[in-house]
Short mmCIF file of C-alpha atoms and ligand atoms in Angstrom, two decimals:
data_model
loop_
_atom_site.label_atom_id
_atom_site.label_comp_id
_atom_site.label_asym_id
_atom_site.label_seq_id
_atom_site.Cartn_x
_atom_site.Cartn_y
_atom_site.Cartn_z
CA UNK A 85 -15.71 5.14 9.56
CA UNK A 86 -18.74 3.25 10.25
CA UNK A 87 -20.98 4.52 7.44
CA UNK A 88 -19.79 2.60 3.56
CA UNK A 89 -17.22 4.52 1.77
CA UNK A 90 -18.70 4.80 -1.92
CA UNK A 91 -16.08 4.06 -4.81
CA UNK A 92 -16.69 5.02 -8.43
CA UNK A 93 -15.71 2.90 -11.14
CA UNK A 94 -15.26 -0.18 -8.40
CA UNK A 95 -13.59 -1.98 -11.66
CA UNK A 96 -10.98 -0.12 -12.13
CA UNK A 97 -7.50 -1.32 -12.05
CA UNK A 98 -6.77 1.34 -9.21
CA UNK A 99 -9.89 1.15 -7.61
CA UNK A 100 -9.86 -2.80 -7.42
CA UNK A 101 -6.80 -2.14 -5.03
CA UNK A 102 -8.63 0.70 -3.30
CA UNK A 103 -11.06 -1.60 -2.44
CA UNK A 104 -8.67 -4.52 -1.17
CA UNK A 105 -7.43 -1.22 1.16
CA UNK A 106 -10.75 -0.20 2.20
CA UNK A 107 -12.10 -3.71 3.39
CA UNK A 108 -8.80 -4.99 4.42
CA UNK A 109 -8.65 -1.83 7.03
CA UNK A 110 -12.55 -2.65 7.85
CA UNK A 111 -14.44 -0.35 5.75
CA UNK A 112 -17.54 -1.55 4.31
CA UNK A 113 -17.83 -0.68 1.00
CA UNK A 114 -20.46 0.74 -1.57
CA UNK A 115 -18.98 0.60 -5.33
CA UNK A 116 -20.32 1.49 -8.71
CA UNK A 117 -19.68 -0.67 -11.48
CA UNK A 118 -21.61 -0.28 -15.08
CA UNK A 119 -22.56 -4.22 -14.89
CA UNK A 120 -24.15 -6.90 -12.94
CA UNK A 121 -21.32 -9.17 -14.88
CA UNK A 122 -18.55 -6.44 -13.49
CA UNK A 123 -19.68 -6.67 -9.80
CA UNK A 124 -19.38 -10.41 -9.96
CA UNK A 125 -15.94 -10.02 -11.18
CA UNK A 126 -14.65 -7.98 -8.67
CA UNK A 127 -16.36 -9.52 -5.72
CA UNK A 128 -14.83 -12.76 -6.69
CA UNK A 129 -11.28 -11.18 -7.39
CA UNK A 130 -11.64 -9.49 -3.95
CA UNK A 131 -12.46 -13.07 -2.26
CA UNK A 132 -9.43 -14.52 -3.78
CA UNK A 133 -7.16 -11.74 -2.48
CA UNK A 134 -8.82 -11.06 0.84
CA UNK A 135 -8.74 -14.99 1.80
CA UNK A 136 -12.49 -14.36 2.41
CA UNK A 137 -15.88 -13.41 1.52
CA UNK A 138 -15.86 -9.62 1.07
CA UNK A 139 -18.03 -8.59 3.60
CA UNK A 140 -19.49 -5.31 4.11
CA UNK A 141 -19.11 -4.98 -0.03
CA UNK A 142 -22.19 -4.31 -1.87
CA UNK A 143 -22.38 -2.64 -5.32
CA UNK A 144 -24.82 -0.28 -7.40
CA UNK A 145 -24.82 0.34 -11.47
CA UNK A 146 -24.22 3.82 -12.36
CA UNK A 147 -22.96 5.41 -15.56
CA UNK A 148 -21.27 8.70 -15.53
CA UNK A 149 -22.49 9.86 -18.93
CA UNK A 150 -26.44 9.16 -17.21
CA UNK A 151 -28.20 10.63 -14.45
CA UNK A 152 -29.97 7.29 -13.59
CA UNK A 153 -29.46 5.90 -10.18
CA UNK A 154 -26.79 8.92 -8.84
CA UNK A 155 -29.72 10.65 -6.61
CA UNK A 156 -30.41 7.40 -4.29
CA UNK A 157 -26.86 5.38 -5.03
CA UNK A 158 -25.03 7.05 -2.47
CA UNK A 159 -27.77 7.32 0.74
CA UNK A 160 -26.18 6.26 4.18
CA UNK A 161 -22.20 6.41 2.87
CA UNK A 162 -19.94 8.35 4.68
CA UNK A 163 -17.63 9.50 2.20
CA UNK A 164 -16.54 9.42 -1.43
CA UNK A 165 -13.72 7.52 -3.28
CA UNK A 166 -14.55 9.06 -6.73
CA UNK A 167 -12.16 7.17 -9.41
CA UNK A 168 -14.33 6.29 -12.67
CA UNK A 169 -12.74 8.04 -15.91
CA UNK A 170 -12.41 7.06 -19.22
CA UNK A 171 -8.95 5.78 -19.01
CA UNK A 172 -8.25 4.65 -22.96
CA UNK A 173 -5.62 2.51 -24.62
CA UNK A 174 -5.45 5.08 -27.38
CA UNK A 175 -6.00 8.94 -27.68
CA UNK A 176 -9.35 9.34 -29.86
CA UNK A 177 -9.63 11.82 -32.33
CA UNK A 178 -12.37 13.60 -30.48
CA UNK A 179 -11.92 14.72 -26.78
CA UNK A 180 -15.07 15.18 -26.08
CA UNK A 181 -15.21 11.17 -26.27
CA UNK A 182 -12.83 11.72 -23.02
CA UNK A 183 -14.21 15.20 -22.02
CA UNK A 184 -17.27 14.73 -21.55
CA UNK A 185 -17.94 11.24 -19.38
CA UNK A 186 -14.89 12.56 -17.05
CA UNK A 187 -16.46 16.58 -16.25
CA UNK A 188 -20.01 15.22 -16.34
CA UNK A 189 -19.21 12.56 -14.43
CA UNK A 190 -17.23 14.10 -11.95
CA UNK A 191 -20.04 16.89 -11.12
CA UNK A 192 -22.79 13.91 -11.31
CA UNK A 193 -20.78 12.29 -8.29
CA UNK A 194 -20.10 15.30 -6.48
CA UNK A 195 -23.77 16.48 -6.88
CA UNK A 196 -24.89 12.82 -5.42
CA UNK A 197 -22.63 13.31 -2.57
CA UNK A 198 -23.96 16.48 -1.73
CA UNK A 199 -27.79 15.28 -1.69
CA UNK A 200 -26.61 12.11 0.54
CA UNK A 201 -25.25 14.40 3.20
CA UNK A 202 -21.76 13.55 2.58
CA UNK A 203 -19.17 15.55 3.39
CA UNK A 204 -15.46 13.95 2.93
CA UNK A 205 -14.40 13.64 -1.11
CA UNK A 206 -11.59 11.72 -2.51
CA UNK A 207 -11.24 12.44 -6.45
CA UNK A 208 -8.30 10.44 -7.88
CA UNK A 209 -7.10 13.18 -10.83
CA UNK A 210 -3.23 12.64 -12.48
CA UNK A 211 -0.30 14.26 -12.52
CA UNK A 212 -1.81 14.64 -16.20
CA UNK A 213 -3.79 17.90 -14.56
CA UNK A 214 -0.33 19.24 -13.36
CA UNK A 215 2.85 18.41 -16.08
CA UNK A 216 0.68 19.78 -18.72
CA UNK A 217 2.64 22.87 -20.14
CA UNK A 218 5.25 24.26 -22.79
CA UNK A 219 7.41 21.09 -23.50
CA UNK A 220 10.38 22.45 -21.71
CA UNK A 221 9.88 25.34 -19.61
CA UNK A 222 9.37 23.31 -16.22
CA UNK A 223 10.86 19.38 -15.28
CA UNK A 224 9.92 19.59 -11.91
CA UNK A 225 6.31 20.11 -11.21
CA UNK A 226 4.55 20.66 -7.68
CA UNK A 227 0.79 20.86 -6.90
CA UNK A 228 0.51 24.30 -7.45
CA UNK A 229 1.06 23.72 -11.22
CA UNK A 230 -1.81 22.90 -13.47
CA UNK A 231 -1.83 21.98 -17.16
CA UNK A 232 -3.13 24.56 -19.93
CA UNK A 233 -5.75 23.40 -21.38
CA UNK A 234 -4.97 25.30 -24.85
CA UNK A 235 -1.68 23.72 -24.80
CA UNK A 236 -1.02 22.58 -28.81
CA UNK A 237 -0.88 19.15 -28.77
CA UNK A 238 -2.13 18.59 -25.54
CA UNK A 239 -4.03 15.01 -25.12
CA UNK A 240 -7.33 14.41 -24.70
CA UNK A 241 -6.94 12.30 -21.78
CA UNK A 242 -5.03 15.04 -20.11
CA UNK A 243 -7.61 17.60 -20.87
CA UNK A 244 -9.99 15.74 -19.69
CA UNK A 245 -8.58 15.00 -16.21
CA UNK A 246 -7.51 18.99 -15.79
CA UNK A 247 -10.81 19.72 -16.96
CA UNK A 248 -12.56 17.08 -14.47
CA UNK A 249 -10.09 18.42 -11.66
CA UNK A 250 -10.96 22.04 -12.05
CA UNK A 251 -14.71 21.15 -12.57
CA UNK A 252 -14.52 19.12 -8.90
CA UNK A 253 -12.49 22.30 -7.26
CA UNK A 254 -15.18 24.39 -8.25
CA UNK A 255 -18.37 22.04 -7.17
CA UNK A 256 -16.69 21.69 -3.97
CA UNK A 257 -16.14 24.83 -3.15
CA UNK A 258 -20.05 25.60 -3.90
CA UNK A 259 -21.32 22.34 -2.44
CA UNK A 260 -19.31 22.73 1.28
CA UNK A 261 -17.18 19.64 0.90
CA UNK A 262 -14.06 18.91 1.90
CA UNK A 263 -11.96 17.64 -1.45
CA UNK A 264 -8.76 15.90 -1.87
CA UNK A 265 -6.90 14.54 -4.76
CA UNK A 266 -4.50 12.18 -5.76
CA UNK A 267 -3.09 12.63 -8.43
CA UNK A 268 -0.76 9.76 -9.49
CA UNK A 269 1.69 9.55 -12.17
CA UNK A 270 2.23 6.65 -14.13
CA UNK A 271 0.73 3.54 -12.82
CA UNK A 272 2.41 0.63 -12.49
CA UNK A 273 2.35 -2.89 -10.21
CA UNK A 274 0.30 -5.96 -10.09
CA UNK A 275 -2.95 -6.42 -11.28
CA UNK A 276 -5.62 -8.44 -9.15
CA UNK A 277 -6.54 -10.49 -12.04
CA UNK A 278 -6.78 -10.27 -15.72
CA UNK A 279 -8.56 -6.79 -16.21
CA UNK A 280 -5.80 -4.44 -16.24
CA UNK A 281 -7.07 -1.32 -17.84
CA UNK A 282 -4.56 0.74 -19.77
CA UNK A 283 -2.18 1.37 -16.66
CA UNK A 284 0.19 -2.09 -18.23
CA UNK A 285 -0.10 -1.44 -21.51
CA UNK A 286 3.38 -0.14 -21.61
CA UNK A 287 4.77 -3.14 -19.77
CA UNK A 288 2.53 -5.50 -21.93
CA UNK A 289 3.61 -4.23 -25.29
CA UNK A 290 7.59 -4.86 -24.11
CA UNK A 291 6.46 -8.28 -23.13
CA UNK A 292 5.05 -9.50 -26.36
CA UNK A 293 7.75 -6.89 -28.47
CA UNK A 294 4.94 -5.26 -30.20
CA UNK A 295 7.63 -2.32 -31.38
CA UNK A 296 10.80 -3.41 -32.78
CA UNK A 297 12.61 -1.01 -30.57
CA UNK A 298 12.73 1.12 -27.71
CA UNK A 299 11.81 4.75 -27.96
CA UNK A 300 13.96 7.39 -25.31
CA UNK A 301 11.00 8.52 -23.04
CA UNK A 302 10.90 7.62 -19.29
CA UNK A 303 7.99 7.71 -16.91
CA UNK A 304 7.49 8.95 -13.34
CA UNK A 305 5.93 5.98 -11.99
CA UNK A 306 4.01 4.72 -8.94
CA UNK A 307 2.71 1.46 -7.64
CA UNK A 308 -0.91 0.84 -7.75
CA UNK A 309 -0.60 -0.63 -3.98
CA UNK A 310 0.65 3.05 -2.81
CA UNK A 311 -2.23 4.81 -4.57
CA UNK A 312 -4.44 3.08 -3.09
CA UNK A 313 -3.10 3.17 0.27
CA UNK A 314 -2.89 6.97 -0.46
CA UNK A 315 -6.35 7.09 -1.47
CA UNK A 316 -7.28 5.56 2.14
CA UNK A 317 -4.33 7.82 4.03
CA UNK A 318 -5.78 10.86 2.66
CA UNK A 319 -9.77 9.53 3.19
CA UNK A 320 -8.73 9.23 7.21
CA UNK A 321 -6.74 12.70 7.92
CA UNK A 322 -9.19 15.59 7.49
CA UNK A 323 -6.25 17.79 6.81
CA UNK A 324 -5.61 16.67 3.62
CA UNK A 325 -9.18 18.26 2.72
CA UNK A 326 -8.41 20.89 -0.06
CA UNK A 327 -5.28 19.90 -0.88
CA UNK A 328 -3.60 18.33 -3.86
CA UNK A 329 -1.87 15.35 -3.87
CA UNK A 330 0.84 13.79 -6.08
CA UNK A 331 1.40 10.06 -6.16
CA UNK A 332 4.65 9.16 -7.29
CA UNK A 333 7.42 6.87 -6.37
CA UNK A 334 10.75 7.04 -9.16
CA UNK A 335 11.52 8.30 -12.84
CA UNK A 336 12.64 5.55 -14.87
CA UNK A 337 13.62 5.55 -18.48
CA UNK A 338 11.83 3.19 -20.97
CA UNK A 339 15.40 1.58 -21.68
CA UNK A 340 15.71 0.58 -18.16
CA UNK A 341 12.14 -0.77 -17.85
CA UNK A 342 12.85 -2.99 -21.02
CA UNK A 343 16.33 -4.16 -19.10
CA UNK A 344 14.19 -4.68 -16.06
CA UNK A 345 11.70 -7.19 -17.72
CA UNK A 346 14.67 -9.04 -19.83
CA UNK A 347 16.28 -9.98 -16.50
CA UNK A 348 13.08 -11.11 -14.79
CA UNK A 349 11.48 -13.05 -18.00
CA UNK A 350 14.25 -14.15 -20.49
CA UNK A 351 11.88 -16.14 -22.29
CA UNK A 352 10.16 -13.19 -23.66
CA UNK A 353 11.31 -11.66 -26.53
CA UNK A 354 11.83 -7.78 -25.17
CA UNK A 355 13.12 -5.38 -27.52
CA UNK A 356 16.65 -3.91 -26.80
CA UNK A 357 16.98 -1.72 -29.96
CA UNK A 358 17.03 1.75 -28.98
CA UNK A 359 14.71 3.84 -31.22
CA UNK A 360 16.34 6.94 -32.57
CA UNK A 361 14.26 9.74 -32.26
CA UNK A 362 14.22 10.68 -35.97
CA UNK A 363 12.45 7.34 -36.29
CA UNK A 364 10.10 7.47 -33.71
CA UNK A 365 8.42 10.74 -35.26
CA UNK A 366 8.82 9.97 -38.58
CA UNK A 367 6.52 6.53 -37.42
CA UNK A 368 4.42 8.79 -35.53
CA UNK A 369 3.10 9.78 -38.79
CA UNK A 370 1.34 6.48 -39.30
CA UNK A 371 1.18 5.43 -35.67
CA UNK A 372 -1.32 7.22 -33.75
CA UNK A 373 -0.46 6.02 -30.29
CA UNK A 374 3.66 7.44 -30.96
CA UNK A 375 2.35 10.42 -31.74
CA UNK A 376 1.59 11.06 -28.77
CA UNK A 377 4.99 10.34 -27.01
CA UNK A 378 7.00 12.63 -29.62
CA UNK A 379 6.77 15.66 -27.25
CA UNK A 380 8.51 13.54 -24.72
CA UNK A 381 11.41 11.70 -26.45
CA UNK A 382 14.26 12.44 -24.20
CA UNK A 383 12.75 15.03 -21.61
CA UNK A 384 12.93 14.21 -17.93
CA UNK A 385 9.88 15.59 -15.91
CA UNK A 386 9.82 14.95 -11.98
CA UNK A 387 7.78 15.59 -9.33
CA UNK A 388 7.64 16.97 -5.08
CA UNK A 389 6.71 13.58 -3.89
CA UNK A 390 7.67 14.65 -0.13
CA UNK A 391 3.69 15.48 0.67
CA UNK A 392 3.07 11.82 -0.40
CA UNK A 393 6.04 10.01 1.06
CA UNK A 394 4.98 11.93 4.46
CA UNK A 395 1.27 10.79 4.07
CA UNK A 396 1.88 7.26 3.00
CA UNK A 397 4.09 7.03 6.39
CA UNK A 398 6.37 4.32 4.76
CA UNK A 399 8.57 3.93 2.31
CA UNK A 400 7.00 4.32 -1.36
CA UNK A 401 7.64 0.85 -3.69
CA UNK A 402 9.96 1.38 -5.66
CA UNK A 403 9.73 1.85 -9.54
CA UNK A 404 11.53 -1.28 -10.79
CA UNK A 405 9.57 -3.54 -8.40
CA UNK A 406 6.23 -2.09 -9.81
CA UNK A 407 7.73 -2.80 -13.15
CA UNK A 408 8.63 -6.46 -12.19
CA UNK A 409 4.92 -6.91 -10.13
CA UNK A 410 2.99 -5.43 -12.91
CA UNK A 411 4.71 -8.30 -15.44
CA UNK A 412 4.15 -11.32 -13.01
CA UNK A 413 0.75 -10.23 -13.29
CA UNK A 414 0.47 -9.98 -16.51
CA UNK A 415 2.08 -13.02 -16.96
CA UNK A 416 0.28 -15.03 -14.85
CA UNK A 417 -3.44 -13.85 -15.91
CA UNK A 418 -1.81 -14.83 -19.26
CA UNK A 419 -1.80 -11.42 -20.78
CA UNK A 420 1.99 -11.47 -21.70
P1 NDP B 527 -9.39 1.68 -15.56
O1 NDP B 527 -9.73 1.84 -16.99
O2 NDP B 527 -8.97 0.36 -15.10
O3 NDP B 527 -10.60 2.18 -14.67
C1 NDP B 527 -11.48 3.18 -15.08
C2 NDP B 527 -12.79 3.00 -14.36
O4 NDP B 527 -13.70 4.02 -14.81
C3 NDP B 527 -13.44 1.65 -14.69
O5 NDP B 527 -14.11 1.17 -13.55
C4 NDP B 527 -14.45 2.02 -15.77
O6 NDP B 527 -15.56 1.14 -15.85
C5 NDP B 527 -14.88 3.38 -15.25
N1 NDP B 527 -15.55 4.14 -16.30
C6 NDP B 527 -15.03 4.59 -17.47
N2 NDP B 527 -15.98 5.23 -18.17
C7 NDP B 527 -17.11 5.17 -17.43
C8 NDP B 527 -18.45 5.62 -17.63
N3 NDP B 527 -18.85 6.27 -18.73
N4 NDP B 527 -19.36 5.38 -16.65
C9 NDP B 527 -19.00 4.72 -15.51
N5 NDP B 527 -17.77 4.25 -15.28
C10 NDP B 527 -16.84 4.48 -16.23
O7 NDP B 527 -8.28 2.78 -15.26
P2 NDP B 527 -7.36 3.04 -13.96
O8 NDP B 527 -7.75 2.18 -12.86
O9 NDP B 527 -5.98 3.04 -14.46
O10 NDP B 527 -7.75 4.57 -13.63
C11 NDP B 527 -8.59 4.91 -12.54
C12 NDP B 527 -8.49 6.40 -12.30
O11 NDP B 527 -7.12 6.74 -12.05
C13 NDP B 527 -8.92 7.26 -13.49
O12 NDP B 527 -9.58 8.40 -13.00
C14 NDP B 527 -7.59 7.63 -14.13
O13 NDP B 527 -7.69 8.83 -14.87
C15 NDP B 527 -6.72 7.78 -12.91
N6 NDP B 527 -5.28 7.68 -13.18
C16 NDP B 527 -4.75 6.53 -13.71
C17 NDP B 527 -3.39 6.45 -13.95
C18 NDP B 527 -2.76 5.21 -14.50
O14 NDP B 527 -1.56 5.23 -14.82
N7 NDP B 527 -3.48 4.10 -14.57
C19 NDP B 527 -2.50 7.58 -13.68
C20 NDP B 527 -3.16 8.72 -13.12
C21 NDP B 527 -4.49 8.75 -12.89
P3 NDP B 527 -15.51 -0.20 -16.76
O15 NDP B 527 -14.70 -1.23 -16.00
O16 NDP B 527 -16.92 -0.58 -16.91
O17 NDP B 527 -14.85 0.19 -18.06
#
């Protein structure tokens, strides 16, 4: 591609990486960031990874809760990378908080694309816009599954990603673009540098034993170097345009994660207790962020991850080595 690829939300934890993948595979790069002090940061992260100046990387400051600067930001690009989302480390009590920057946002980028003549859309949605549904009735979700939005007790950060997924289906369809997403599961492996988003939050609160024990939920993870990779795979091969894709490596269970860590860093203090389930939702009470873990204590859900193995065109990292990358990195930015 000889025209920029434009990235949303270039600060991202994810997108940092999809960045590292874009120039590394000679793509220059167009990314929006929502400060001069952000752009710095990431250009010098990218220097220090890259080995190099990051050529061909320039940046823009866009907000996706403002129409300011979307109508000219994207002129000349060849394609769209669109990753900014409210990604929080806690569920507010209003969704809208969540709702609204992620659907307005979503059709603000896809609108700008349209009016610079491009053509080729990457959105990265979740696995959050799929698994969505009565606790129970499906463990094994595919891409033709979507999450009910009316589902009691259903996040707002997962409403808000169905929501922005179904919003970009629909613009695309209108607008004449060709759409693909990726939709990972839980994201895991090493940061570039100290700002790690939410993804390692679960990692990072096992480091530093912020809970005295270990509650019996497990995660379908993936590494952040595969999503981005996927990002690019799909970006390249037009015949991922209008499909869904889901980005995800392994299930693991919280237990095994904790296990994981002890072995690799003894020296910090890891919980081992399991938490009994009883206790975890009687806690919930007073702890907002169990609360919303209680539907999941002991249910498995799992994913097709053959159309991403077969895009990727390698073999996927494996969960426990995203677990042990995303600590080193936490570790050594001094987070943990
Ligand atoms: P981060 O929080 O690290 O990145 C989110 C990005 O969105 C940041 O660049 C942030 O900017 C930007 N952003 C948030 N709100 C706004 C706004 N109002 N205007 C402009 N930019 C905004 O999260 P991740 O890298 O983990 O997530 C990236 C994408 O991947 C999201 O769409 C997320 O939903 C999706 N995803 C993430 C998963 C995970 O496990 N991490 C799993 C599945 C999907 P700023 O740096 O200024 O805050």
């Amino acid at each position: 591609m000889t025209r920029p690829v434009f990235v949303t939300g270039a600060s991202g934890f994810i997108a940092r990486h999809i960045l590292l993948s874009l120039l590394r595979a000679g793509h220059a790069v167009r990314g929006s960031v929502r400060s001069v002090a952000k752009a710095e940061d990431v250009r010098a992260s990218l220097a220090r990874h890259l080995g190099r100046d990051p050529e061909g990387l320039a940046f823009c400051l866009l907000d996706l809760t403002r129409d300011a600067g979307w109508s000219e930001a994207m002129a000349g690009c060849g394609a769209l990378v669109h990753t900014a989302s409210p990604v929080p480390l806690e569920q507010p009590d209003t969704p809208e908080t969540l709702v609204l920057p992620a659907v307005d946002g979503t059709t603000r980028a896809l609108d700008a694309a349209a009016r610079a003549g491009i053509a080729r859309v990457v959105l990265t949605s979740s696995v959050a816009a799929i698994s969505g549904q009565k606790a129970g009735a499906v463990a094994r979700f595919t891409t033709t599954d979507w999450t009910d939005p009316n589902l009691p007790g259903l996040s707002p950060y997962a409403l808000s990603k169905t929501l922005a997924e179904r919003a970009a289906w629909q613009r695309a369809e209108a607008l004449g673009l060709k759409l693909t997403t990726i939709n990972p599961s839980f994201v895991f492996g090493p940061a570039l540098d100290a700002d790690t988003g939410a993804s390692l939050g679960v990692i990072q609160r096992l480091l530093t034993a912020r809970d005295p024990a270990v509650p019996r939920v497990s995660f379908f993870v993936v590494d952040v170097r595969d999503v981005a990779d996927l990002h690019l795979a799909a970006l390249t091969d037009d015949t991922t345009a209008g499909q869904r894709i889901i980005a995800a490596s392994q299930q693991i269970w919280l237990r095994e994660i904790a296990a994981e860590l002890r072995a690799a860093h003894p020296g910090h203090p890891v919980p081992r207790l399991p938490a009994p389930d009883w206790l975890v939702r009687l806690l919930a009470r007073r702890e907002p962020a169990l609360r919303w873990i209680t539907p999941s204590l002991g249910r498995v859900v799992t994913f097709d991850t053959a159309p991403c193995r077969a895009l990727l065109g390698r073999e996927m990292i494996p969960a426990r080595q995203a677990v042990r990358d995303g600590a080193a990195s936490l570790i050594a930015h001094g987070l943990a």
